[in-house]
mmCIF file of C-alpha atoms in Angstrom:
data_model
loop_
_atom_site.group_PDB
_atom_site.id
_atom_site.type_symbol
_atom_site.label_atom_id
_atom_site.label_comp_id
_atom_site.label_asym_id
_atom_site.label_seq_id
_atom_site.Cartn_x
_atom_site.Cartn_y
_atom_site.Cartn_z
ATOM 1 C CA UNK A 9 0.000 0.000 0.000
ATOM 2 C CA UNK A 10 1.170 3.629 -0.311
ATOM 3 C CA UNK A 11 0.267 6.981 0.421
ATOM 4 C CA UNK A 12 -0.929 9.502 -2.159
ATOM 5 C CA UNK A 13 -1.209 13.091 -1.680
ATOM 6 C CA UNK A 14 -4.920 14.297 -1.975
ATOM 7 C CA UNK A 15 -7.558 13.141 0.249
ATOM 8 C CA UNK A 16 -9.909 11.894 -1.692
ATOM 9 C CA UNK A 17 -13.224 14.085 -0.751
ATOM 10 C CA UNK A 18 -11.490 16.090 -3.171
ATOM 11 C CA UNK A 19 -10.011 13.613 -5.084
ATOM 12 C CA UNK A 20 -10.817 14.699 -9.128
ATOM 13 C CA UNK A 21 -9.947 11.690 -10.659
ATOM 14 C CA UNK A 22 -6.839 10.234 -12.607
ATOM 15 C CA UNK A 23 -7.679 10.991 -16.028
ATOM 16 C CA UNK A 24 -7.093 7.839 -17.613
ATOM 17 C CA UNK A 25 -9.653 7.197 -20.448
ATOM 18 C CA UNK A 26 -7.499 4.872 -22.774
ATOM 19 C CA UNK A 27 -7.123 1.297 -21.286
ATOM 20 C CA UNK A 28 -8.954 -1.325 -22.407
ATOM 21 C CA UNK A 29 -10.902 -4.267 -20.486
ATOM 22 C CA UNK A 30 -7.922 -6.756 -22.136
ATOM 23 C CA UNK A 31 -5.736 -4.441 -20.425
ATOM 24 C CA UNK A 32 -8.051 -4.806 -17.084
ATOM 25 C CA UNK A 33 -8.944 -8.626 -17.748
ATOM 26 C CA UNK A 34 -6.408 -10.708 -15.639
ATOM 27 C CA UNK A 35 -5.027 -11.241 -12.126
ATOM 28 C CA UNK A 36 -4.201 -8.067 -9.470
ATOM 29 C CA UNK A 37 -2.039 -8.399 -6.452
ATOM 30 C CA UNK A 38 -1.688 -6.323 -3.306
ATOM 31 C CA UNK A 39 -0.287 -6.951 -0.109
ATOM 32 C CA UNK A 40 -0.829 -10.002 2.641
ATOM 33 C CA UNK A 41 -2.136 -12.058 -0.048
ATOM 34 C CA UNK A 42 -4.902 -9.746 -2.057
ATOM 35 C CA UNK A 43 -5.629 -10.927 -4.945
ATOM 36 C CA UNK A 44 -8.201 -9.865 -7.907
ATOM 37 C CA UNK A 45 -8.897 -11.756 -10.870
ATOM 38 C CA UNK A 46 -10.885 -9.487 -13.280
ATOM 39 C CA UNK A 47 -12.554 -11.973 -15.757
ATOM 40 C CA UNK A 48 -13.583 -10.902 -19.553
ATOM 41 C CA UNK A 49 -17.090 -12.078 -18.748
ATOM 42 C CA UNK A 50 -17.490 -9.354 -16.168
ATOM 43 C CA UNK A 51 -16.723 -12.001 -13.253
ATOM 44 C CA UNK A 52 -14.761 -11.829 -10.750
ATOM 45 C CA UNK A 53 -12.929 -13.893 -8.151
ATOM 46 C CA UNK A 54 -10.944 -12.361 -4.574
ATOM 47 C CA UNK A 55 -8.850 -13.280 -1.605
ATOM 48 C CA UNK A 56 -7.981 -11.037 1.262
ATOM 49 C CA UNK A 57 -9.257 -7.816 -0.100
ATOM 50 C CA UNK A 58 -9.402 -5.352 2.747
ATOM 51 C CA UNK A 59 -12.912 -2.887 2.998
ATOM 52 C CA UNK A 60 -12.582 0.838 1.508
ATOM 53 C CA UNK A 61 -12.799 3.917 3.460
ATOM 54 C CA UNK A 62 -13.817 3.583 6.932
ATOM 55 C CA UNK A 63 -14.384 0.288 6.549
ATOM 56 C CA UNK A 64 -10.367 -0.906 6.018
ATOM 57 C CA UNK A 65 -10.141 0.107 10.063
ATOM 58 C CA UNK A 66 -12.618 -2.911 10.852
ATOM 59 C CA UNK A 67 -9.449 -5.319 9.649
ATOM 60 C CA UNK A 68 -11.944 -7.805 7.902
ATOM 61 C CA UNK A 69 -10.612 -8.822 4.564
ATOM 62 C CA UNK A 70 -13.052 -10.703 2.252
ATOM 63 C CA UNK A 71 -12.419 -13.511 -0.568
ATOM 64 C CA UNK A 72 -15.447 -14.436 -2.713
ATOM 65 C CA UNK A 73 -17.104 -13.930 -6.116
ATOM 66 C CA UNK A 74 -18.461 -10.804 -7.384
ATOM 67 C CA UNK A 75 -18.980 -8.996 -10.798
ATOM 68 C CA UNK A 76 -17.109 -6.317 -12.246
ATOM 69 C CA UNK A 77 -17.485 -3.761 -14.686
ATOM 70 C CA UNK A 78 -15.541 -0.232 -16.274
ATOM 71 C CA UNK A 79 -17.436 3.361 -16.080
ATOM 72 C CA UNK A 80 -15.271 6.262 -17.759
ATOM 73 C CA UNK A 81 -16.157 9.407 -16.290
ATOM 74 C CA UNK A 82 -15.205 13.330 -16.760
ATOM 75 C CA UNK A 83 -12.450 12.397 -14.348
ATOM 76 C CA UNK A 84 -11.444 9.005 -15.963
ATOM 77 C CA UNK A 85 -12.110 5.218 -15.892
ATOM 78 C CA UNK A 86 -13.536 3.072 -12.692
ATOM 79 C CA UNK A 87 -14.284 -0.270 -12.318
ATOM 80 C CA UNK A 88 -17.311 -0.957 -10.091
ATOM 81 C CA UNK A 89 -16.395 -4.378 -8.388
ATOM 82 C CA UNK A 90 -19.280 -5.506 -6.305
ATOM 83 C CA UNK A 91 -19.278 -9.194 -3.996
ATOM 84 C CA UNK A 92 -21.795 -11.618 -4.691
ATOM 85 C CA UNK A 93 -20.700 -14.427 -2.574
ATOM 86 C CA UNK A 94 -18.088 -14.517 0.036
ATOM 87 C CA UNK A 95 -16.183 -17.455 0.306
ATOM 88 C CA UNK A 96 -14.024 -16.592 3.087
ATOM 89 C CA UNK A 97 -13.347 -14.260 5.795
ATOM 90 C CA UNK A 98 -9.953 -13.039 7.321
ATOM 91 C CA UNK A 99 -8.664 -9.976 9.879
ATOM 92 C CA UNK A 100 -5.733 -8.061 9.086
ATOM 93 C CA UNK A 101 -3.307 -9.106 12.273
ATOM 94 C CA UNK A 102 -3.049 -5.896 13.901
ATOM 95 C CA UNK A 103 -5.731 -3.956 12.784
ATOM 96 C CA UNK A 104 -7.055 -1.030 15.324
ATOM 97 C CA UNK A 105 -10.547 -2.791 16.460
ATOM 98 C CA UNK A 106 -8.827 -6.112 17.147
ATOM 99 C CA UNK A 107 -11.607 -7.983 20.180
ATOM 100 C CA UNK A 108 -14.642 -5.048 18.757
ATOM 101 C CA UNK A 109 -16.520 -8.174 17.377
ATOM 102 C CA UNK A 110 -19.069 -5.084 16.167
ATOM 103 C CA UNK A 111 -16.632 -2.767 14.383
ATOM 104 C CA UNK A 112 -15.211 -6.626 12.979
ATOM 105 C CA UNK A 113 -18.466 -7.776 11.399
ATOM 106 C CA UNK A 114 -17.979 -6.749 7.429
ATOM 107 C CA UNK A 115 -21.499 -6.184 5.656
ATOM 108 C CA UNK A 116 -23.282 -8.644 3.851
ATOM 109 C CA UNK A 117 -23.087 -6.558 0.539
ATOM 110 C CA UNK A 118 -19.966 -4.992 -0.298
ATOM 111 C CA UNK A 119 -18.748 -2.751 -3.176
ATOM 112 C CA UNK A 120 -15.719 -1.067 -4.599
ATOM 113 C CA UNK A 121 -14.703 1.239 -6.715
ATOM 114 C CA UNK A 122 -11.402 0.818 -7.947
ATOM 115 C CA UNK A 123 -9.750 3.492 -9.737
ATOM 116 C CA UNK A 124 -7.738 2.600 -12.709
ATOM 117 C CA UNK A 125 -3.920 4.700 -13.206
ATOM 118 C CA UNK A 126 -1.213 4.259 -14.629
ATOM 119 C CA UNK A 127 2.875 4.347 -12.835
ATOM 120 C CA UNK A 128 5.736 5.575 -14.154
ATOM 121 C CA UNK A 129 6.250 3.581 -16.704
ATOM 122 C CA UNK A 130 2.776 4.113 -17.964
ATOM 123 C CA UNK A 131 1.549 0.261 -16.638
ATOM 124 C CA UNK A 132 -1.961 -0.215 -15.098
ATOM 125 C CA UNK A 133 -2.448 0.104 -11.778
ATOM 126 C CA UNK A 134 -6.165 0.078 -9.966
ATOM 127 C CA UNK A 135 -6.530 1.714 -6.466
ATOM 128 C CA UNK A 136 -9.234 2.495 -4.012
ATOM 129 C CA UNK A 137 -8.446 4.601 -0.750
ATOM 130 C CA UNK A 138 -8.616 3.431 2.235
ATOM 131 C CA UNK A 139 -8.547 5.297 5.942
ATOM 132 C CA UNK A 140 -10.052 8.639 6.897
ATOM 133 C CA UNK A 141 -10.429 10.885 3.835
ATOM 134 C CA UNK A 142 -8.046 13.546 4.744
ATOM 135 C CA UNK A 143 -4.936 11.216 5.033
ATOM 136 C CA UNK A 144 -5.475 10.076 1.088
ATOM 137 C CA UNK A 145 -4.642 6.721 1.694
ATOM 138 C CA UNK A 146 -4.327 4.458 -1.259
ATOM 139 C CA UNK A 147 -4.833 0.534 -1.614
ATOM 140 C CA UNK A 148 -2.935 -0.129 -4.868
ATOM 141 C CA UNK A 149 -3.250 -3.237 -7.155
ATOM 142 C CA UNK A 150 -0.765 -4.272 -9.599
ATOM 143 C CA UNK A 151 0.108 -7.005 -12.121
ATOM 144 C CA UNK A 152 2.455 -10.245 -9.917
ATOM 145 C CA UNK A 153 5.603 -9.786 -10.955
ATOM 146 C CA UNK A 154 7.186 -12.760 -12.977
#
């Protein structure tokens, strides 16, 4: 994970418009074992991805089945990744509610929006951010290395 710069109440967007759902179709790592597989049917399949916003301070990480589709707004492209079944339910090790069993308990329907980006080397990237808006916290997911 790393930090960007803006929190994201004023976020305005990364203003990629150009990649493709080949480019998007495929497999998306992050850290402690996340994993995304973005299928070209508009199916999806997850492990260990940690809740947006607020919710990443409950520690709950979710794997399951979902479905999965691009937008491309003023500001540029989202995918709208949204559970359909969980399969599987993990906490973060030290996350800040550890014993809250109410703060712990994830919701029953779950949704993100991922933003898609590009690095340095103009490669895709999808993020959503994660924490209290003003600290513009970003969950990034990129392509396993070889």
């Amino acid at each position: 994970m790393t930090s960007g710069c803006t929190p994201y109440g004023l976020y305005s967007g990364t203003g990629v418009h150009d990649a493709t759902v080949a480019q998007i179709t495929g497999t998306w790592q992050c850290v402690e074992g996340t994993r995304v597989t973005l299928r070209r049917d508009g199916t999806a399949v997850f492990a260990k991805l940690d809740g947006a916003g607020f919710d990443f301070m409950d520690g709950w990480r979710l794997s399951g089945t979902g479905t999965w589709r691009v937008t491309d707004t003023d500001d540029g492209q989202e995918i709208d990744l949204a559970r359909t079944l969980r399969t599987g339910l993990d906490y973060r090790a030290h996350h800040e509610h550890e014993g809250d069993e109410l703060a712990q308990t994830p919701p029953t329907i779950y949704a993100w929006d991922l933003y898609v980006d590009r690095d340095d080397d103009k490669d895709l990237r999808l993020f959503f951010f994660y924490g209290d808006p003003d600290g513009g916290n970003r969950y990034v997911l990129s392509r396993p290395q070889p």
